[in-house]
Short mmCIF file of C-alpha atoms in Angstrom, two decimals:
data_model
loop_
_atom_site.label_atom_id
_atom_site.label_comp_id
_atom_site.label_asym_id
_atom_site.label_seq_id
_atom_site.Cartn_x
_atom_site.Cartn_y
_atom_site.Cartn_z
CA MET A 10 10.46 33.87 232.48
CA ARG A 11 8.80 36.38 234.80
CA PRO A 12 11.99 38.56 235.23
CA TYR A 13 12.23 38.96 231.48
CA ARG A 14 8.55 39.98 231.25
CA SER A 15 9.09 42.58 234.00
CA MET A 16 12.11 43.98 232.18
CA ALA A 17 10.18 44.20 228.89
CA ALA A 18 7.30 46.02 230.57
CA LEU A 19 9.75 48.48 232.13
CA LEU A 20 11.40 49.24 228.79
CA CYS A 21 8.00 49.83 227.15
CA ALA A 22 7.03 52.27 229.90
CA VAL A 23 10.29 54.21 229.48
CA ALA A 24 9.77 54.39 225.69
CA VAL A 25 6.25 55.77 226.12
CA LEU A 26 7.53 58.43 228.51
CA LEU A 27 10.30 59.45 226.10
CA LEU A 28 7.92 59.72 223.14
CA GLY A 29 5.45 61.71 225.16
CA GLY A 30 8.17 64.16 226.22
CA CYS A 31 9.38 64.85 222.62
CA GLY A 32 5.96 65.52 221.07
CA THR A 33 4.56 64.04 217.92
CA ARG A 34 6.29 64.75 214.60
CA VAL A 35 4.00 65.36 211.63
CA ASP A 36 5.84 65.78 208.31
CA GLY A 37 4.58 68.52 205.98
CA GLY A 38 3.71 71.06 208.69
CA GLY A 39 0.14 69.81 209.18
CA PRO A 40 -1.86 69.82 212.40
CA GLY A 41 0.22 68.76 215.36
CA ALA A 42 3.52 70.04 213.86
CA ALA A 43 5.85 71.67 216.35
CA ALA A 44 6.14 75.47 216.00
CA THR A 45 9.48 76.85 214.73
CA ASP A 46 10.80 80.06 216.26
CA THR A 47 12.18 82.14 213.36
CA GLY A 48 12.57 85.34 215.32
CA PRO A 49 11.00 88.80 214.89
CA ILE A 50 10.93 90.53 211.52
CA PRO A 51 13.31 93.51 211.62
CA TRP A 52 12.40 97.04 210.57
CA THR A 53 15.10 98.69 208.47
CA THR A 54 15.62 102.20 207.12
CA PHE A 55 15.06 102.57 203.37
CA GLY A 56 14.61 105.21 200.69
CA PRO A 57 11.73 105.09 198.18
CA SER A 58 12.11 103.16 194.93
CA GLY A 59 11.05 106.31 193.08
CA VAL A 60 9.67 109.81 193.49
CA THR A 61 6.86 110.44 191.03
CA GLY A 62 5.66 113.96 191.85
CA ALA A 63 6.36 117.14 193.75
CA ARG A 64 4.11 120.05 194.70
CA LEU A 65 5.00 123.44 196.12
CA GLY A 66 2.67 125.21 198.54
CA ALA A 67 1.44 128.76 198.16
CA ASP A 68 4.14 129.91 200.60
CA GLN A 69 6.78 128.66 198.12
CA ARG A 70 8.39 126.70 200.95
CA THR A 71 6.13 123.74 201.78
CA LEU A 72 6.94 120.69 199.61
CA SER A 73 4.76 117.59 199.17
CA LEU A 74 6.60 114.65 197.59
CA ASP A 75 4.94 111.50 196.21
CA ALA A 76 7.15 108.49 196.93
CA GLN A 77 6.88 104.81 196.02
CA VAL A 78 7.00 102.73 199.22
CA PRO A 79 6.38 99.06 200.16
CA SER A 80 2.84 97.85 200.80
CA GLY A 81 1.15 94.64 201.96
CA PRO A 82 -1.64 93.21 204.12
CA ARG A 83 -0.01 94.52 207.32
CA PRO A 84 1.68 97.87 208.10
CA CYS A 85 4.77 98.21 205.90
CA VAL A 86 5.94 101.78 206.48
CA ARG A 87 6.55 103.92 209.52
CA GLY A 88 8.44 107.13 210.13
CA LEU A 89 8.11 108.43 206.56
CA LYS A 90 9.86 111.81 206.39
CA ALA A 91 11.64 114.22 204.06
CA ALA A 92 14.57 116.38 205.11
CA VAL A 93 16.57 119.14 203.44
CA THR A 94 20.20 118.02 203.23
CA ASP A 95 21.80 120.96 201.38
CA THR A 96 21.02 124.22 199.60
CA VAL A 97 23.09 126.24 197.13
CA ALA A 98 22.33 129.06 194.74
CA GLU A 99 21.08 126.71 191.98
CA HIS A 100 19.77 123.63 193.82
CA VAL A 101 18.02 122.30 196.92
CA TRP A 102 18.66 118.68 197.96
CA VAL A 103 16.01 116.69 199.83
CA GLN A 104 16.20 113.09 201.11
CA ILE A 105 13.21 110.83 201.86
CA THR A 106 13.52 107.97 204.35
CA PHE A 107 11.24 105.52 206.17
CA GLU A 108 11.39 102.27 208.12
CA SER A 109 9.97 99.03 206.75
CA PRO A 110 10.13 95.25 207.33
CA SER A 111 10.06 94.71 203.55
CA GLY A 112 13.62 93.38 203.54
CA ASP A 113 12.15 90.12 204.92
CA ARG A 114 9.54 88.57 202.61
CA ARG A 115 7.78 87.04 205.64
CA SER A 116 6.47 90.55 206.28
CA GLY A 117 4.19 90.33 203.24
CA CYS A 118 5.35 93.79 202.13
CA THR A 119 5.90 92.74 198.54
CA GLY A 120 3.77 95.36 196.77
CA GLU A 121 4.15 99.10 196.29
CA SER A 122 1.97 102.14 196.85
CA THR A 123 2.32 105.91 196.85
CA ALA A 124 2.82 107.84 200.08
CA THR A 125 3.32 111.57 200.56
CA ALA A 126 6.17 113.08 202.55
CA ARG A 127 6.25 116.78 203.44
CA VAL A 128 9.06 119.16 204.29
CA ARG A 129 9.36 122.92 204.77
CA LEU A 130 12.27 124.56 202.98
CA PRO A 131 14.41 127.03 204.93
CA GLN A 132 13.61 129.65 202.24
CA PRO A 133 11.41 129.84 199.10
CA LEU A 134 12.44 127.52 196.27
CA GLY A 135 12.47 130.35 193.75
CA ALA A 136 14.35 129.55 190.52
CA ARG A 137 16.37 126.75 192.11
CA ASP A 138 15.95 123.14 190.98
CA LEU A 139 14.87 120.51 193.53
CA ILE A 140 16.92 117.30 193.68
CA VAL A 141 15.31 114.42 195.59
CA ASP A 142 17.41 111.45 196.73
CA ASN A 143 20.21 112.54 194.36
CA ASP A 144 18.59 111.11 191.23
CA THR A 145 15.23 112.83 190.59
CA THR A 146 15.11 116.53 189.72
CA PHE A 147 12.14 118.90 189.62
CA THR A 148 11.82 122.54 188.60
CA ALA A 149 9.19 125.25 188.86
CA ASP A 150 10.22 126.59 185.44
CA GLY A 151 7.54 125.74 182.90
CA ALA A 152 5.45 123.88 185.52
CA ARG A 153 1.75 124.27 186.31
CA PRO A 154 1.46 125.25 190.00
CA PRO A 155 1.25 123.79 192.49
CA ALA A 156 3.03 120.92 190.67
CA LEU A 157 6.73 121.05 189.87
CA ARG A 158 7.95 119.73 186.52
CA ARG A 159 10.03 116.57 186.58
CA CYS A 160 13.23 116.94 184.57
CA GLY A 161 14.37 114.33 182.04
CA ARG A 162 17.69 112.76 181.03
CA LEU A 163 18.74 116.02 179.34
CA GLY A 164 18.21 118.03 182.49
CA CYS A 165 15.59 120.63 183.29
CA HIS A 166 16.43 122.80 180.30
CA PRO A 167 17.23 120.55 177.30
CA PRO A 168 18.93 122.10 174.28
CA ALA A 169 16.83 123.39 171.42
CA THR A 170 16.57 120.96 168.52
CA GLY A 171 18.92 122.06 165.76
CA CYS A 172 22.29 121.63 164.11
CA THR A 173 24.30 122.13 167.30
CA THR A 174 26.66 120.01 169.37
CA ALA A 175 24.25 119.91 172.33
CA SER A 176 21.44 118.81 170.03
CA TYR A 177 23.58 116.03 168.52
CA GLU A 178 24.31 114.77 172.04
CA GLN A 179 20.56 114.62 172.63
CA ALA A 180 20.20 112.52 169.45
CA LEU A 181 22.79 110.03 170.75
CA ILE A 182 20.82 109.67 173.99
CA ALA A 183 17.60 109.13 172.00
CA VAL A 184 19.06 106.02 170.33
CA ASP A 185 20.71 104.76 173.54
CA ALA A 186 24.20 104.98 172.05
CA PRO A 187 27.01 103.37 174.09
CA GLU A 188 28.31 105.57 176.87
CA HIS A 189 31.62 106.44 175.21
CA ALA A 190 30.35 106.78 171.65
CA TYR A 191 31.71 109.66 169.59
CA ARG A 192 30.25 111.29 166.50
CA ASP A 193 31.89 110.57 163.16
CA ALA A 194 29.70 112.71 160.87
CA GLU A 195 26.54 114.80 160.96
CA HIS A 196 24.35 115.89 158.05
CA CYS A 197 21.71 118.33 159.28
CA ASP A 198 19.29 120.91 157.89
CA GLY A 199 17.47 121.74 161.14
CA ARG A 200 14.47 119.56 160.31
CA TRP A 201 16.26 116.29 159.46
CA LEU A 202 19.51 114.74 160.67
CA VAL A 203 21.82 111.88 159.71
CA LEU A 204 24.21 110.91 162.48
CA ASP A 205 27.13 108.46 162.16
CA PHE A 206 28.76 107.44 165.43
CA SER A 207 31.14 104.77 166.66
CA TRP A 208 32.62 103.38 169.86
CA ARG A 209 35.82 101.61 170.80
CA THR A 210 35.89 97.90 171.53
CA GLY A 211 38.54 95.54 172.86
CA PRO A 212 41.00 96.18 175.70
CA ALA A 213 41.78 99.54 177.27
CA CYS A 214 45.07 100.34 175.53
CA GLY A 215 45.65 104.00 176.25
CA ASP A 216 47.62 105.62 173.44
CA ASP A 217 48.76 102.29 171.92
CA THR A 218 47.63 102.33 168.27
CA LYS A 219 49.91 99.60 166.94
CA ASP A 220 47.83 96.67 168.14
CA SER A 221 44.73 96.24 165.96
CA ALA A 222 42.77 95.10 169.04
CA CYS A 223 43.33 98.56 170.51
CA THR A 224 41.94 100.40 167.50
CA SER A 225 38.95 98.16 166.76
CA ARG A 226 35.56 99.82 166.88
CA LEU A 227 31.91 99.39 165.92
CA GLY A 228 29.62 102.00 164.44
CA ASP A 229 26.05 102.85 163.50
CA ARG A 230 24.02 105.35 161.47
CA TYR A 231 20.65 106.80 162.43
CA PHE A 232 18.24 109.13 160.66
CA PHE A 233 16.24 111.62 162.75
CA ARG A 234 13.27 113.96 162.47
CA ALA A 235 12.99 117.09 164.61
CA GLU A 236 10.12 117.08 167.11
CA ARG A 237 9.16 119.41 169.95
CA SER A 238 10.78 116.99 172.41
CA GLY A 239 14.04 116.80 170.43
CA TRP A 240 15.53 114.66 167.68
CA GLN A 241 13.45 111.50 167.20
CA PRO A 242 15.00 108.50 165.40
CA VAL A 243 13.02 107.34 162.34
CA PHE A 244 15.35 104.78 160.77
CA GLU A 245 18.64 102.94 161.26
CA SER A 246 20.68 101.56 158.37
CA ALA A 247 24.28 100.97 157.32
CA ALA A 248 23.38 101.26 153.63
CA GLY A 249 24.60 104.18 151.54
CA GLY A 250 22.47 106.60 149.54
CA CYS A 251 18.80 107.37 149.99
CA GLU A 252 16.95 104.24 148.88
CA ALA A 253 16.68 102.53 152.27
CA VAL A 254 15.72 105.57 154.34
CA GLN A 255 13.29 107.02 151.76
CA ARG A 256 11.54 103.68 151.53
CA ARG A 257 10.80 104.05 155.25
CA GLU A 258 10.44 107.85 155.32
CA PRO A 259 9.68 109.28 151.85
CA ALA A 260 9.94 112.87 153.07
CA PHE A 261 13.59 112.51 154.04
CA PRO A 262 15.52 115.07 151.92
CA THR A 263 17.74 113.69 149.17
CA ALA A 264 20.31 116.41 149.82
CA LEU A 265 21.19 114.82 153.18
CA CYS A 266 21.45 111.19 152.06
CA ALA A 267 22.55 111.16 148.39
CA GLY A 268 26.24 111.30 149.24
CA LEU A 269 26.20 108.74 152.07
CA ALA A 270 28.64 105.84 151.62
CA PRO A 271 27.78 102.46 153.17
CA LEU A 272 29.23 101.87 156.61
CA SER A 273 32.22 99.54 156.64
CA SER A 274 31.35 95.93 157.43
CA ALA A 275 34.12 96.05 160.05
CA GLN A 276 32.20 98.77 161.87
CA HIS A 277 28.69 97.47 161.34
CA PRO A 278 28.64 93.65 161.19
CA SER A 279 25.47 91.60 161.25
CA TYR A 280 24.97 87.99 162.28
CA PRO A 281 22.29 86.28 160.18
CA PRO A 282 20.91 83.00 161.52
CA PRO A 283 22.43 79.85 160.00
CA SER A 284 20.55 78.36 157.07
CA ALA A 285 18.91 74.93 157.30
CA ALA A 286 21.64 73.53 155.06
CA ASP A 287 24.48 74.96 157.13
CA SER A 288 24.28 74.56 160.90
CA SER A 289 27.81 75.86 161.42
CA SER A 290 28.49 79.10 163.28
CA PRO A 291 27.32 82.16 161.30
CA THR A 292 29.86 84.52 159.82
CA ALA A 293 29.52 88.26 160.38
CA THR A 294 28.43 90.06 157.24
CA ALA A 295 27.68 93.68 156.44
CA ARG A 296 24.11 94.92 156.44
#
């Protein structure tokens, strides 16, 4: 029996050595867990998520730009800079860039803060508009120095509110009309506006008008009041006449709504919820 005991002792010794060489595994990452090498966190070039302000120095050439950049418990931004990329008679383009590890959430750079980038223009800004990162525009026109005025969706010089094509386009933007909507009718007195508009639905059919799917469309009607900032929507309704809008806005002039016909149910369907007695799919009905 002694040879077998010697062999068993030898096997036990080998097992102990093997276990000692591999370390001790502790599930759940608690004390004693082996470290995992996940590699360094890379720094990558980014642009800001937004540019919230711009200021022009007394020399009319030094720009200070407030940019939204990543932030966290450790350094999240380095190499923040602004550079002029192009200049023409009407505009100056500037791009802001920086490096950040925020593309990897291990960096902890999951918040945002404001940082200021500065750049010196090759010549005074003058009457030119400033375009930052291709999507944010500022102008000195109408601004309170040293700040520049941020331009809105209608540009730096929106059209005056009135019974004009440009003003009607502003009204469509105010109600977030579909991109390819077109105006069907306008009733305007300079202070109040009724705007009917519609947009195509279905497949892109070109000039094919024989297939009903190619000529289908939806529509809407909004009532507006003129404000300093432009046409402001006050009511939306497919109903004809004045009753619905004057219930909401008694001052709306009868002359602009008395002759309104209801919108076609094909253009302006509604989908009421099913009643308790009928759980079937609802049928589109006119509002």
